Amino acid sequence: MALWYLTSYSLRGGDDVHWFPEEAGCELSKGACRAALGEDGRLTLDLGAQGEIRALEILSMTVALEGVEAESVVVDFIGRDMDMGLHRYPLTRQGDGTFRGEGQVPICTETVMPWRARVIVTSGERRLGSGFNFEVERSRL
């Protein structure tokens, strides 16, 4: 069990990421959320959700960057209260600091489960990031 946890933790990365807090009042289910990346940079994450975010539904994710030139952007979904494994989605550069891609939150073990979307931006030798909390309702089958 310890080996699995160590492997899972090391694959996630994040030790070399300079983390920044998200702006207060963020609700990804209602729209885009923002975070400052230092003094001049800013990122905006939009999961494309229209209302509730549900497990197993495809999310059209967009990350918009201002003041930061990025080579790559990934979004990780991480269970806040329990380890749900690595769910990493690389986004594709669209131009003008915008990156897009699709992802999905895996099946939840609880009716409502707390998650965190971590956005990691690679800019030269630097890795910058922020995280946004949200809740997911288990899909009704």
N, CA and C of each residue as an Amber inpcrd file, in Angstrom:
protein
   423
   0.8170000  -1.1770000   0.0000000   0.0000000   0.0000000   0.0000000
   0.8740000   1.2590000   0.0000000   1.9210000   1.2590000   0.8090000
   2.8130000   2.4200000   0.8850000   3.5000000   2.6600000  -0.4580000
   3.8860000   1.5930000  -1.1400000   4.5320000   1.7230000  -2.4490000
   3.5640000   2.3320000  -3.4630000   2.3020000   1.8890000  -3.4370000
   1.3020000   2.4420000  -4.3500000   1.1320000   3.9340000  -4.0920000
   1.0210000   4.3330000  -2.8180000   0.8420000   5.7380000  -2.4760000
   2.0420000   6.5640000  -2.9320000   3.2440000   6.0770000  -2.6790000
   4.4550000   6.7950000  -3.0740000   4.5280000   6.9480000  -4.5870000
   4.2080000   5.8960000  -5.3280000   4.2140000   5.9640000  -6.7940000
   3.1660000   6.9570000  -7.2820000   1.9530000   6.8830000  -6.7310000
   0.8860000   7.7950000  -7.1220000   1.2760000   9.2420000  -6.8400000
   1.8460000   9.4940000  -5.6740000   2.2430000  10.8400000  -5.2800000
   3.3380000  11.3820000  -6.1960000   4.3340000  10.5510000  -6.5070000
   5.4470000  11.0270000  -7.3350000   5.0230000  11.2750000  -8.7740000
   4.0610000  10.5000000  -9.3030000   3.5850000  10.7180000 -10.6650000
   2.8160000  12.0220000 -10.8060000   2.1780000  12.4660000  -9.7410000
   1.4110000  13.7060000  -9.7800000   2.2990000  14.9190000  -9.9490000
   3.5050000  14.8430000  -9.4500000   4.3910000  16.0020000  -9.5230000
   3.8690000  17.1050000  -8.6350000   4.3550000  18.2790000  -8.8350000
   3.8730000  19.4060000  -8.0580000   4.8770000  19.9240000  -7.0630000
   5.9390000  19.1420000  -6.7830000   6.9470000  19.5960000  -5.8340000
   7.6910000  20.8200000  -6.3550000   7.8490000  20.9160000  -7.6790000
   8.5860000  22.0330000  -8.2590000   7.6620000  23.1310000  -8.7900000
   6.3750000  23.0510000  -8.4600000   5.4040000  24.0450000  -8.9150000
   5.2990000  25.1550000  -7.8760000   5.3350000  26.4010000  -8.3440000
   5.0820000  27.5510000  -7.4670000   3.5690000  27.7610000  -7.4660000
   2.9230000  27.4420000  -6.3360000   1.4680000  27.4730000  -6.2310000
   0.9750000  28.8500000  -5.8040000  -0.1340000  29.2740000  -6.4150000
  -0.7800000  30.5400000  -6.0980000  -2.2350000  30.2660000  -5.7190000
  -2.7850000  31.0430000  -4.7830000  -4.1820000  30.8120000  -4.3740000
  -5.1690000  31.3100000  -5.4270000  -6.3220000  30.6630000  -5.4510000
  -7.3990000  31.1080000  -6.3340000  -8.0970000  32.3050000  -5.7120000
  -8.8190000  33.0600000  -6.5400000  -9.5910000  34.1810000  -6.0260000
 -10.7520000  33.6500000  -5.2000000 -11.1320000  34.3790000  -4.1880000
 -12.2330000  33.9750000  -3.3080000 -13.5570000  33.9540000  -4.0740000
 -14.4550000  33.0830000  -3.6230000 -15.7950000  33.0350000  -4.1950000
 -15.9210000  32.2300000  -5.4710000 -14.9200000  31.4550000  -5.8000000
 -14.9220000  30.6820000  -7.0360000 -15.8840000  29.5020000  -6.9380000
 -16.7160000  29.3120000  -7.9730000 -17.5730000  28.1360000  -8.1030000
 -17.5180000  27.6800000  -9.5570000 -16.6980000  26.6620000  -9.8240000
 -16.5070000  26.1920000 -11.2020000 -17.7960000  25.7130000 -11.8570000
 -18.7710000  25.2910000 -11.0750000 -20.0330000  24.8500000 -11.6570000
 -20.8470000  26.0170000 -12.2070000 -20.5040000  27.2320000 -11.8030000
 -21.2280000  28.4180000 -12.2570000 -20.4670000  29.2210000 -13.2960000
 -19.2090000  28.8450000 -13.5580000 -18.4410000  29.5840000 -14.5480000
 -16.9600000  29.5490000 -14.2570000 -16.2350000  30.3900000 -14.9610000
 -14.7760000  30.4150000 -14.8730000 -14.3060000  30.9250000 -13.5170000
 -13.1240000  30.4360000 -13.1080000 -12.4650000  30.8830000 -11.8770000
 -11.0780000  31.3850000 -12.2260000 -10.5640000  32.3010000 -11.3980000
  -9.3010000  32.9660000 -11.7050000  -8.3040000  32.8510000 -10.5570000
  -7.0420000  33.0200000 -10.9310000  -5.9550000  33.0820000  -9.9450000
  -4.8540000  33.9580000 -10.5200000  -4.2420000  34.7620000  -9.6620000
  -3.0670000  35.5330000 -10.0640000  -1.8660000  34.6050000 -10.0420000
  -0.9820000  34.7500000 -11.0200000   0.2750000  33.9870000 -11.0790000
   1.4150000  34.9710000 -10.8830000   1.6190000  35.3860000  -9.6720000
   2.6370000  36.3870000  -9.3910000   2.0850000  37.7760000  -9.6280000
   2.9990000  38.7190000  -9.8260000   2.5970000  40.1150000  -9.9710000
   1.9690000  40.4330000 -11.3180000   2.4350000  39.7880000 -12.3820000
   1.9780000  40.1560000 -13.7220000   1.1300000  39.1000000 -14.4100000
   1.1260000  37.8850000 -13.9080000   0.4220000  36.8060000 -14.5880000
  -0.9410000  36.5170000 -13.9980000  -1.7590000  35.8620000 -14.8030000
  -3.1070000  35.5030000 -14.3770000  -3.5620000  34.2960000 -15.1940000
  -4.3070000  33.3970000 -14.5330000  -4.9070000  32.2900000 -15.2690000
  -6.3890000  32.2300000 -14.9590000  -7.1450000  31.7770000 -15.9430000
  -8.5780000  31.5780000 -15.8000000  -8.8850000  30.1550000 -16.2290000
  -9.6060000  29.4110000 -15.3900000 -10.0170000  28.0480000 -15.7080000
 -11.5250000  28.0100000 -15.8700000 -11.9700000  27.4400000 -16.9810000
 -13.3950000  27.2390000 -17.2380000 -13.5850000  25.7710000 -17.5900000
 -14.3980000  25.0520000 -16.8240000 -14.6610000  23.6300000 -17.1000000
 -15.7980000  23.4380000 -18.0910000 -16.4050000  24.5340000 -18.5390000
 -17.4870000  24.4310000 -19.5130000 -18.7530000  23.8410000 -18.9280000
 -18.8610000  23.8090000 -17.6160000 -20.0420000  23.2280000 -16.9690000
 -21.1910000  24.2270000 -16.9970000 -22.3560000  23.7190000 -17.2220000
 -23.5690000  24.5300000 -17.1670000 -24.3880000  24.0370000 -15.9860000
 -24.0730000  24.5110000 -14.8160000 -24.7450000  24.0260000 -13.6080000
 -23.8890000  22.9900000 -12.9200000 -24.4810000  21.9030000 -12.4720000
 -23.7700000  20.8800000 -11.7150000 -22.6930000  20.1910000 -12.5440000
 -21.5960000  19.8530000 -11.8770000 -20.5370000  19.0520000 -12.4940000
 -20.8000000  17.6140000 -12.0750000 -20.8850000  16.7180000 -13.0420000
 -21.2300000  15.3230000 -12.7640000 -20.0800000  14.3970000 -13.1600000
 -19.9450000  13.3290000 -12.3940000 -18.9410000  12.3070000 -12.7020000
 -19.2310000  11.7020000 -14.0710000 -18.1560000  11.3800000 -14.7820000
 -18.1660000  10.7060000 -16.0800000 -18.6790000  11.5460000 -17.2420000
 -19.1050000  12.7780000 -17.0090000 -19.5100000  13.6400000 -18.1110000
 -18.2860000  14.3650000 -18.6660000 -18.2110000  14.4570000 -19.9910000
 -17.0800000  15.1240000 -20.6450000 -17.1630000  16.6250000 -20.3820000
 -16.0370000  17.1850000 -19.9400000 -15.9210000  18.6190000 -19.6770000
 -15.0280000  19.2530000 -20.7380000 -15.4950000  20.3160000 -21.3510000
 -14.7000000  21.0760000 -22.3220000 -13.9460000  22.1530000 -21.5560000
 -12.6810000  21.8780000 -21.2600000 -11.8840000  22.7540000 -20.4010000
 -11.1350000  23.8070000 -21.2090000 -11.0850000  25.0220000 -20.6610000
 -10.3210000  26.1090000 -21.2520000  -9.5100000  26.7900000 -20.1580000
  -8.2280000  26.9820000 -20.4250000  -7.3730000  27.7800000 -19.5500000
  -6.8780000  28.9570000 -20.3850000  -7.1500000  30.1600000 -19.8900000
  -6.6800000  31.3840000 -20.5400000  -5.6040000  32.0000000 -19.6560000
  -4.4790000  32.3620000 -20.2700000  -3.3550000  32.9530000 -19.5470000
  -3.1420000  34.3920000 -19.9880000  -2.7990000  35.2360000 -19.0210000
  -2.4190000  36.6160000 -19.3020000  -1.0860000  36.8680000 -18.6230000
  -0.1510000  37.4800000 -19.3410000   1.1330000  37.8520000 -18.7550000
   2.0890000  36.6990000 -18.5450000   1.7760000  35.5230000 -19.0830000
   2.6300000  34.3350000 -18.9500000   2.6920000  33.6410000 -20.3050000
   3.8960000  33.4210000 -20.7990000   4.0840000  32.6420000 -22.0200000
   4.2730000  31.1900000 -21.6040000   3.4040000  30.3030000 -22.0680000
   3.4510000  28.9110000 -21.6220000   3.7410000  27.9660000 -22.7760000
   4.5540000  26.9440000 -22.4800000   4.7800000  25.8670000 -23.4360000
   3.6860000  24.8110000 -23.3150000   3.2310000  24.5900000 -22.0800000
   2.2020000  23.5730000 -21.8680000   1.3500000  23.9010000 -20.6540000
   0.1400000  23.3300000 -20.6650000  -0.7960000  23.4650000 -19.5530000
  -1.4680000  22.1100000 -19.3650000  -1.5260000  21.6540000 -18.1070000
  -2.2670000  20.4340000 -17.7820000  -3.2400000  20.7470000 -16.6530000
  -4.3300000  19.9780000 -16.6200000  -5.2990000  20.0660000 -15.5360000
  -5.3800000  18.6910000 -14.8940000  -5.1880000  18.6500000 -13.5770000
  -5.3260000  17.4200000 -12.8030000  -6.6040000  17.5050000 -11.9840000
  -7.3390000  16.3990000 -11.9180000  -8.4720000  16.2970000 -10.9890000
  -8.0330000  15.3930000  -9.8540000  -8.1360000  15.9060000  -8.6280000
  -7.6610000  15.1950000  -7.4440000  -8.7830000  15.1530000  -6.4140000
  -9.0640000  13.9700000  -5.9050000 -10.0320000  13.8490000  -4.8180000
  -9.4890000  14.5460000  -3.5830000 -10.2900000  15.4250000  -2.9710000
  -9.8090000  16.1720000  -1.8070000  -9.7900000  15.3400000  -0.5380000
 -10.7430000  14.4500000  -0.3830000 -10.8430000  13.6880000   0.8630000
 -10.3100000  12.2690000   0.7590000 -10.0640000  11.8040000  -0.4600000
  -9.4940000  10.4700000  -0.6300000  -8.7210000  10.4140000  -1.9340000
  -7.7030000   9.5710000  -1.9710000  -6.8790000   9.4050000  -3.1670000
  -7.6780000   8.6520000  -4.2170000  -7.9880000   9.3150000  -5.3170000
  -8.7520000   8.7150000  -6.4090000  -7.8710000   8.4350000  -7.6260000
  -6.5430000   8.4690000  -7.4480000  -5.6380000   8.2040000  -8.5540000
  -5.3030000   9.4640000  -9.3290000  -4.5320000   9.2890000 -10.3950000
  -4.0700000  10.4020000 -11.2280000  -5.0120000  10.5810000 -12.4200000
  -5.5810000  11.7570000 -12.5460000  -6.4730000  12.0990000 -13.6600000
  -5.9560000  13.4010000 -14.2540000  -5.0090000  13.2730000 -15.1890000
  -4.3100000  14.4280000 -15.7660000  -4.7040000  14.5880000 -17.2280000
  -5.0260000  15.8330000 -17.5810000  -5.4540000  16.1380000 -18.9410000
  -4.6070000  17.2640000 -19.5220000  -3.7480000  16.9430000 -20.5020000
  -2.9820000  18.0030000 -21.1710000  -3.9060000  18.7850000 -22.1120000
  -3.7300000  20.0830000 -22.1270000  -4.5310000  20.9320000 -22.9980000
  -3.6990000  21.3410000 -24.2110000  -4.3800000  21.6910000 -25.2910000
  -3.7320000  22.0540000 -26.5470000  -3.7480000  23.5660000 -26.7260000
  -2.5930000  24.1060000 -27.1190000  -2.4710000  25.5580000 -27.3400000
  -3.3730000  25.9760000 -28.5020000  -4.1250000  27.0570000 -28.2810000
  -5.0270000  27.5940000 -29.2960000  -4.5500000  28.9370000 -29.8310000
  -3.6280000  29.5750000 -29.1540000  -3.1720000  30.9100000 -29.5360000
  -3.6580000  31.9360000 -28.5380000  -3.0050000  33.0790000 -28.5110000
  -3.3540000  34.1810000 -27.6080000  -3.4560000  33.7470000 -26.1510000
  -2.6210000  32.8030000 -25.7240000  -2.5920000  32.3810000 -24.3300000
  -3.7250000  31.4650000 -23.9140000  -4.4310000  30.8830000 -24.8730000
  -5.5500000  29.9960000 -24.5670000  -5.1720000  28.5470000 -24.8520000
  -5.5490000  27.6600000 -23.9350000  -5.3330000  26.2230000 -24.0720000
  -6.6690000  25.5250000 -23.8470000  -6.9580000  24.5050000 -24.6910000
  -8.2390000  23.8000000 -24.5730000  -8.0350000  22.2910000 -24.6150000
  -8.9940000  21.6030000 -24.0140000  -8.9940000  20.1470000 -24.0490000
 -10.2240000  19.6140000 -23.3490000 -10.3370000  18.2950000 -23.3510000
 -11.4640000  17.6480000 -22.6860000 -10.9630000  16.7720000 -21.5640000
 -11.7960000  16.6170000 -20.5600000 -11.4800000  15.7520000 -19.4370000
 -12.7600000  15.3180000 -18.7670000 -12.6160000  14.4580000 -17.7770000
 -13.7800000  14.0430000 -17.0150000 -13.3620000  13.6120000 -15.6230000
 -14.2540000  13.8370000 -14.6890000 -14.0490000  13.3920000 -13.3230000
 -14.5040000  11.9380000 -13.2800000 -13.7050000  11.0460000 -12.6900000
 -14.0870000   9.6270000 -12.6630000 -15.2890000   9.3800000 -11.7650000
 -15.7590000   8.1530000 -11.8080000 -16.9010000   7.7540000 -10.9860000
 -16.6030000   8.0570000  -9.5210000 -17.5820000   8.5690000  -8.8450000
 -17.4340000   8.9300000  -7.4360000 -17.9860000   7.8110000  -6.5580000
 -17.3840000   7.6430000  -5.4070000 -17.8470000   6.6390000  -4.4630000
 -18.9280000   7.1900000  -3.5480000 -19.0400000   8.4930000  -3.4840000
 -20.0390000   9.1560000  -2.6510000 -21.0650000   9.8340000  -3.5570000
 -22.2530000  10.1240000  -3.0280000 -23.2740000  10.8210000  -3.8030000
 -22.7770000  12.1950000  -4.2330000 -22.1600000  12.9300000  -3.3050000
 -21.5120000  14.2130000  -3.6050000 -20.0880000  14.1120000  -3.0860000
 -19.1140000  14.3950000  -3.9560000 -17.7180000  14.2080000  -3.5800000
 -16.9040000  15.4720000  -3.8740000 -16.0510000  15.8900000  -2.9300000
 -15.2170000  17.0810000  -3.1380000 -13.9660000  16.7630000  -3.9610000
 -13.6990000  17.6050000  -4.9600000 -12.5420000  17.4720000  -5.8370000
 -11.7740000  18.7800000  -5.8740000 -10.5740000  18.7230000  -6.4560000
  -9.7520000  19.9090000  -6.7060000  -9.2080000  19.7980000  -8.1210000
  -9.3900000  20.8720000  -8.8930000  -8.7870000  20.9730000 -10.2250000
  -7.4870000  21.7500000 -10.0630000  -6.3600000  21.0860000 -10.3470000
  -5.0540000  21.7560000 -10.2850000  -4.6270000  22.0900000 -11.7060000
  -4.3290000  23.3530000 -11.9490000  -3.8270000  23.7990000 -13.2530000
  -2.3320000  24.0250000 -13.1020000  -1.5500000  23.3480000 -13.9570000
  -0.0950000  23.4940000 -13.9160000   0.3680000  24.0470000 -15.2640000
   1.0420000  25.1700000 -15.2100000   1.5290000  25.8870000 -16.3950000
   3.0450000  25.7680000 -16.4380000   3.5820000  25.2830000 -17.5510000
   5.0280000  25.2310000 -17.7380000   5.4360000  26.4000000 -18.6250000
   6.3080000  27.2510000 -18.0830000   6.7770000  28.4440000 -18.7670000
   8.2930000  28.4820000 -18.6430000   8.9850000  28.0270000 -19.6860000
  10.4410000  27.9430000 -19.6230000  10.8500000  26.9610000 -18.5420000
  11.6930000  27.4050000 -17.6370000  12.1460000  26.5610000 -16.5240000
  11.1870000  26.6050000 -15.3410000  10.2020000  27.4830000 -15.4070000
   9.2740000  27.6480000 -14.2860000   8.0160000  26.8090000 -14.4790000
   7.4760000  26.3520000 -13.3640000   6.1520000  25.7170000 -13.3520000
   5.3130000  26.4640000 -12.3300000   4.1850000  26.9890000 -12.8000000
   3.2860000  27.7880000 -11.9750000   1.9340000  27.0910000 -11.9160000
   1.2150000  27.2850000 -10.8320000  -0.0820000  26.6370000 -10.7710000
  -1.0020000  27.2110000  -9.7250000  -2.2430000  26.7730000  -9.8260000
  -3.2600000  27.1110000  -8.8450000  -4.2570000  25.9710000  -8.8150000
  -5.0600000  25.9270000  -7.7710000  -6.0630000  24.8780000  -7.6390000
  -7.4130000  25.4650000  -7.2980000  -8.4520000  24.7660000  -7.7440000
  -9.8160000  25.2380000  -7.5650000 -10.6730000  24.0930000  -7.0370000
 -11.3110000  24.3100000  -5.8950000 -12.1700000  23.2920000  -5.3020000
 -13.5370000  23.2810000  -5.9720000 -14.1110000  22.0810000  -6.0880000
 -15.4710000  21.9450000  -6.5980000 -16.0420000  20.6200000  -6.0990000
 -17.3490000  20.4550000  -6.2420000 -18.0030000  19.2200000  -5.8440000
 -18.6440000  18.5720000  -7.0630000 -18.7050000  17.2500000  -7.0220000
 -19.2560000  16.4760000  -8.1320000 -20.3590000  15.5710000  -7.6040000
 -21.4650000  15.5480000  -8.3330000 -22.5320000  14.5970000  -8.0250000
 -22.3480000  13.3750000  -8.8770000 -22.5420000  12.2230000  -8.2470000
 -22.4410000  10.9620000  -8.9800000 -23.5150000  10.9330000 -10.0510000
 -23.1380000  10.4940000 -11.2540000 -24.0920000  10.4060000 -12.3560000
 -25.1780000   9.4000000 -12.0180000 -26.3720000   9.7510000 -12.4040000
 -27.4850000   8.8210000 -12.2210000 -27.5340000   7.8970000 -13.4210000
 -27.5360000   6.6070000 -13.1570000 -27.5560000   5.6230000 -14.2590000
 -28.9570000   5.1900000 -14.5730000
